[in-house]
PDB file of C-alpha atoms in Angstrom:
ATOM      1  CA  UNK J 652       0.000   0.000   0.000  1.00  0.00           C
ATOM      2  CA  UNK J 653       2.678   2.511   0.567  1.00  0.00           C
ATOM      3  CA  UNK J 654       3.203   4.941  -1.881  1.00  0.00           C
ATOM      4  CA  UNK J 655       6.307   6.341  -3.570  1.00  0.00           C
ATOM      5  CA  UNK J 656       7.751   8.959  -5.431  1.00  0.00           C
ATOM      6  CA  UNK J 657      10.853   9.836  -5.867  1.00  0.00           C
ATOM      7  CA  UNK J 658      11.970  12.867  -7.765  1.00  0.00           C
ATOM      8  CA  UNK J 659      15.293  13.821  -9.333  1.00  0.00           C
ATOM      9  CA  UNK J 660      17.423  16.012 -11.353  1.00  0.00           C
ATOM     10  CA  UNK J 661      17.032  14.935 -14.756  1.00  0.00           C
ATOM     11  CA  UNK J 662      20.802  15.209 -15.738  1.00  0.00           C
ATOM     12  CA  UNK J 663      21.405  12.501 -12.694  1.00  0.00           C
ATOM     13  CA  UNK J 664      20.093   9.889 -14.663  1.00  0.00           C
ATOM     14  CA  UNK J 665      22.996   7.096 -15.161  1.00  0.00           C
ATOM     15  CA  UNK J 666      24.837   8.557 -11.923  1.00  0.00           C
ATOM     16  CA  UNK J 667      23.164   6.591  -9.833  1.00  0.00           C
ATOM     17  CA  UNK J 668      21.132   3.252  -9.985  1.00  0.00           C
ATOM     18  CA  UNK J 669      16.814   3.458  -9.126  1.00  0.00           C
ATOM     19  CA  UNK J 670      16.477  -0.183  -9.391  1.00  0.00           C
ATOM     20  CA  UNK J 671      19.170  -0.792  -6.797  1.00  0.00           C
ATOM     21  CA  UNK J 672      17.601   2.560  -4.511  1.00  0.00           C
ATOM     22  CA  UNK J 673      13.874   0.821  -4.915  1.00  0.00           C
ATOM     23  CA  UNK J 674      15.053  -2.427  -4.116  1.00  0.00           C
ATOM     24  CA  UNK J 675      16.540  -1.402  -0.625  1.00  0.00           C
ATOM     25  CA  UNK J 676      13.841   1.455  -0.320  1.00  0.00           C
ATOM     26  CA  UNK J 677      11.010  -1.165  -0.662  1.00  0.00           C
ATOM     27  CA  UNK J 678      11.929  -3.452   2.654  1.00  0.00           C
ATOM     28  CA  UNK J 679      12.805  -0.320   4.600  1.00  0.00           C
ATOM     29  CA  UNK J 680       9.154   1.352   4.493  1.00  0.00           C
ATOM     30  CA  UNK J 681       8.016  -1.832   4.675  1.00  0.00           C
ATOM     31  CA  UNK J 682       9.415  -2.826   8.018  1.00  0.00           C
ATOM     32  CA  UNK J 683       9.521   0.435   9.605  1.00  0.00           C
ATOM     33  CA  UNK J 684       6.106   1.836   8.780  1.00  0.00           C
ATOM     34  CA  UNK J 685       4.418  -1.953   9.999  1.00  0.00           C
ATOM     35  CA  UNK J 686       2.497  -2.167   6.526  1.00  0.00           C
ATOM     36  CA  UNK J 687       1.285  -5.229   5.054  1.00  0.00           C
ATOM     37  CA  UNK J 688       0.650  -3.993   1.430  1.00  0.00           C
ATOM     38  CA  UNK J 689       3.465  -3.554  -1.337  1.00  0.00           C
ATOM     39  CA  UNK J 690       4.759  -0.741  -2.173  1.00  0.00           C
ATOM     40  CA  UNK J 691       4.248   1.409  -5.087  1.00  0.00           C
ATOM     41  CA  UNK J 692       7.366   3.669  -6.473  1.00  0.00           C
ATOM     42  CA  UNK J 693       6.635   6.510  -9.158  1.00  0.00           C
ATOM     43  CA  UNK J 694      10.276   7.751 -10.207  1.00  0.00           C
ATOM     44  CA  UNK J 695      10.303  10.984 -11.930  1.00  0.00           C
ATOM     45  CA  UNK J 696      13.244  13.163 -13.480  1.00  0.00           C
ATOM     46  CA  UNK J 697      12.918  16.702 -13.485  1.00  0.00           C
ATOM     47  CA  UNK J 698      14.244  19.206 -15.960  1.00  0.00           C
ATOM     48  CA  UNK J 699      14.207  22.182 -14.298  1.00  0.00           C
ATOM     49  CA  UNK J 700      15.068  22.048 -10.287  1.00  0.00           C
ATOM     50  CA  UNK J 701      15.324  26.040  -8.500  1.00  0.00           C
ATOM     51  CA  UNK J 702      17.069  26.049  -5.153  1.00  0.00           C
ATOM     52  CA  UNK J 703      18.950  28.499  -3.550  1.00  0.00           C
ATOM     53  CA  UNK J 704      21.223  28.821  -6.761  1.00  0.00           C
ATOM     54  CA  UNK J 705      19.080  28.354  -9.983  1.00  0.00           C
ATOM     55  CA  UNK J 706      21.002  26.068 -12.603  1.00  0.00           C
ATOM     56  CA  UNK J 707      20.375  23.536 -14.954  1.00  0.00           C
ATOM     57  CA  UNK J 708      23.270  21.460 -12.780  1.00  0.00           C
ATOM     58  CA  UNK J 709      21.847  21.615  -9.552  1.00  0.00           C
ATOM     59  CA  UNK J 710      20.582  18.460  -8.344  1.00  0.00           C
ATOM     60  CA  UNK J 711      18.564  17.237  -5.963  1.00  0.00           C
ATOM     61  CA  UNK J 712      16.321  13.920  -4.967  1.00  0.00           C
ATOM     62  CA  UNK J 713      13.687  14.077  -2.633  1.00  0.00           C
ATOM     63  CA  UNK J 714      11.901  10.651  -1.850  1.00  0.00           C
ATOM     64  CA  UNK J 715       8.014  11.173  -0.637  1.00  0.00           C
ATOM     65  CA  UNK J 716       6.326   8.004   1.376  1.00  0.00           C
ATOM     66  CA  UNK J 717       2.473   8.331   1.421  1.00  0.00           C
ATOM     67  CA  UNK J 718       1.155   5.959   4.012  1.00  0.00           C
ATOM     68  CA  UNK J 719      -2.514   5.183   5.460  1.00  0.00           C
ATOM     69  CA  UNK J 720      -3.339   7.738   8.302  1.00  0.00           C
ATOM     70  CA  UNK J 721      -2.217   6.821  11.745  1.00  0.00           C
ATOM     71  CA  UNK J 722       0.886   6.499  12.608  1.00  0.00           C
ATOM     72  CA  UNK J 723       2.684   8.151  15.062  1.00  0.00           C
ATOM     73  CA  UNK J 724       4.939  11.254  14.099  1.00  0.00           C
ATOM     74  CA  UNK J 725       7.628   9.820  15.567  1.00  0.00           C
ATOM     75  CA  UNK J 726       7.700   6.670  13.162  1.00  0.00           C
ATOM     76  CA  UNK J 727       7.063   8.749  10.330  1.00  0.00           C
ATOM     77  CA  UNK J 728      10.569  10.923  11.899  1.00  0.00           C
ATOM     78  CA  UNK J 729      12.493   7.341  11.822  1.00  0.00           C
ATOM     79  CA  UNK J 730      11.285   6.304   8.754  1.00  0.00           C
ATOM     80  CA  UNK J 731      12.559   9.669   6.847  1.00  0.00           C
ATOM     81  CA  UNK J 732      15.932   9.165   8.291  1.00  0.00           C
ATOM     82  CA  UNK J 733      15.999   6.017   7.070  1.00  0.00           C
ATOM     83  CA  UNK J 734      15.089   7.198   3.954  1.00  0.00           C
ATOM     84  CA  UNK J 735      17.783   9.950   3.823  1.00  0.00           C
ATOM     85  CA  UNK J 736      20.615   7.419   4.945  1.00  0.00           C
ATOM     86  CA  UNK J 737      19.517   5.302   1.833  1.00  0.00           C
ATOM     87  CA  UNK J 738      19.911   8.257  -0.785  1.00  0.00           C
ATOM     88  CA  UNK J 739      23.337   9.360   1.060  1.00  0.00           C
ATOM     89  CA  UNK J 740      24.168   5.857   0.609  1.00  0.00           C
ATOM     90  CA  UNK J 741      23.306   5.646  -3.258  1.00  0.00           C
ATOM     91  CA  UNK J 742      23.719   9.360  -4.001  1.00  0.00           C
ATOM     92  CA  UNK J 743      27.600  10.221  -2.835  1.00  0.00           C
ATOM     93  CA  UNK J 744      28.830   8.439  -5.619  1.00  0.00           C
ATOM     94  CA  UNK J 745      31.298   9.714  -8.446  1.00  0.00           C
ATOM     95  CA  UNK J 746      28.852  11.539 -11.089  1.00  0.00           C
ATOM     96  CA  UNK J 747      26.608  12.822  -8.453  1.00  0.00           C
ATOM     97  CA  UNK J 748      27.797  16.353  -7.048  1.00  0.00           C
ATOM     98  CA  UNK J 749      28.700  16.411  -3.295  1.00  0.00           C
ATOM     99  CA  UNK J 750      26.441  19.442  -3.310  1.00  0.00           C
ATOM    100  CA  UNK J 751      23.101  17.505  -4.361  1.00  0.00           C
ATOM    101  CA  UNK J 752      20.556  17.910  -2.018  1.00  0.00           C
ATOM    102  CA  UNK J 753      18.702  14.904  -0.805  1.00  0.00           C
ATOM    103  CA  UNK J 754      15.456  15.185   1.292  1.00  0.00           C
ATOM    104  CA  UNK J 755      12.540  12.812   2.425  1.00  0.00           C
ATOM    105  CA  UNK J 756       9.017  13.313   3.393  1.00  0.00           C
ATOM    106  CA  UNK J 757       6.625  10.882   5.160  1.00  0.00           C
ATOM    107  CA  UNK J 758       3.148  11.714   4.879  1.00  0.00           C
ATOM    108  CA  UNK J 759      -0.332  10.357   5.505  1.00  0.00           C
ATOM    109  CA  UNK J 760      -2.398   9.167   2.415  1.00  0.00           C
ATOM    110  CA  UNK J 761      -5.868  11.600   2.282  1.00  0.00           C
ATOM    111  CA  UNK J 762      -9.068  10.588   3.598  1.00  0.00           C
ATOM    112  CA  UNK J 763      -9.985  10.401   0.146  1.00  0.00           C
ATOM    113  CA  UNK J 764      -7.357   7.410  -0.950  1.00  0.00           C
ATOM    114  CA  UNK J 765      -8.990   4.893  -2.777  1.00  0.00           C
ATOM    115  CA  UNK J 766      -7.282   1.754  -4.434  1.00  0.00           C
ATOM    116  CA  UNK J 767      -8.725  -0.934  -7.335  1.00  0.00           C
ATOM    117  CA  UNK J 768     -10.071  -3.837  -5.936  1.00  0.00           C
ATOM    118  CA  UNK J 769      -7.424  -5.215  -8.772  1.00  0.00           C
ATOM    119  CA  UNK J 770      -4.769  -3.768  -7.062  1.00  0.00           C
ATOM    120  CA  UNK J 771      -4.874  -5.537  -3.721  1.00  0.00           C
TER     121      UNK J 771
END
């Protein structure tokens, strides 16, 4: 059930591996949030990325977690460190600039969250 997105500088692409991000990503929400469902990763590259010094070679990745309402803030806390010790792990690599920014965000799901019956 847990849902994620992680978004990154387009011109990152081939510095660092996804597939090998996801696959550790995956267990850790798992585990730490207490879920039973499977999670669901959206990754997206961005173009354009504006932080404190606009340019097409900034780069960032910020990883979002969307989980079912309830859990305690401090879970959520443990869960984006977590998080941000996987993307330091995969992101200080040769190819990605020391300077990247990396970020996480752990969020509840709205009231409105539906999923398929397919998807289950």
């Amino acid at each position: 059930m847990p849902h994620l997105t992680i978004d990154y500088s387009a011109h990152l692409v081939g510095s660092f591996d996804p597939a090998a991000l996801v696959e550790e990503l995956h267990p850790l929400v798992v585990e730490e949030s207490g879920t039973r469902g499977v999670c669901k990763t959206l990754l997206r590259p961005a173009e354009t990325y504006v932080g404190d010094r606009p340019s097409r070679e900034a780069a960032f990745v910020h990883v979002e977690v969307g989980l079912m309402p309830g859990r305690p803030e401090v879970l959520k806390a443990r869960l984006a460190e977590g998080v941000l010790a996987l993307l330091d792990k995969h992101l200080r690599v040769e190819g990605v600039p020391p300077d990247a920014v990396l970020s996480a965000e752990v969020r509840d799901l709205a009231g409105s969250y539906r999923l398929s019956p397919s998807a289950r």
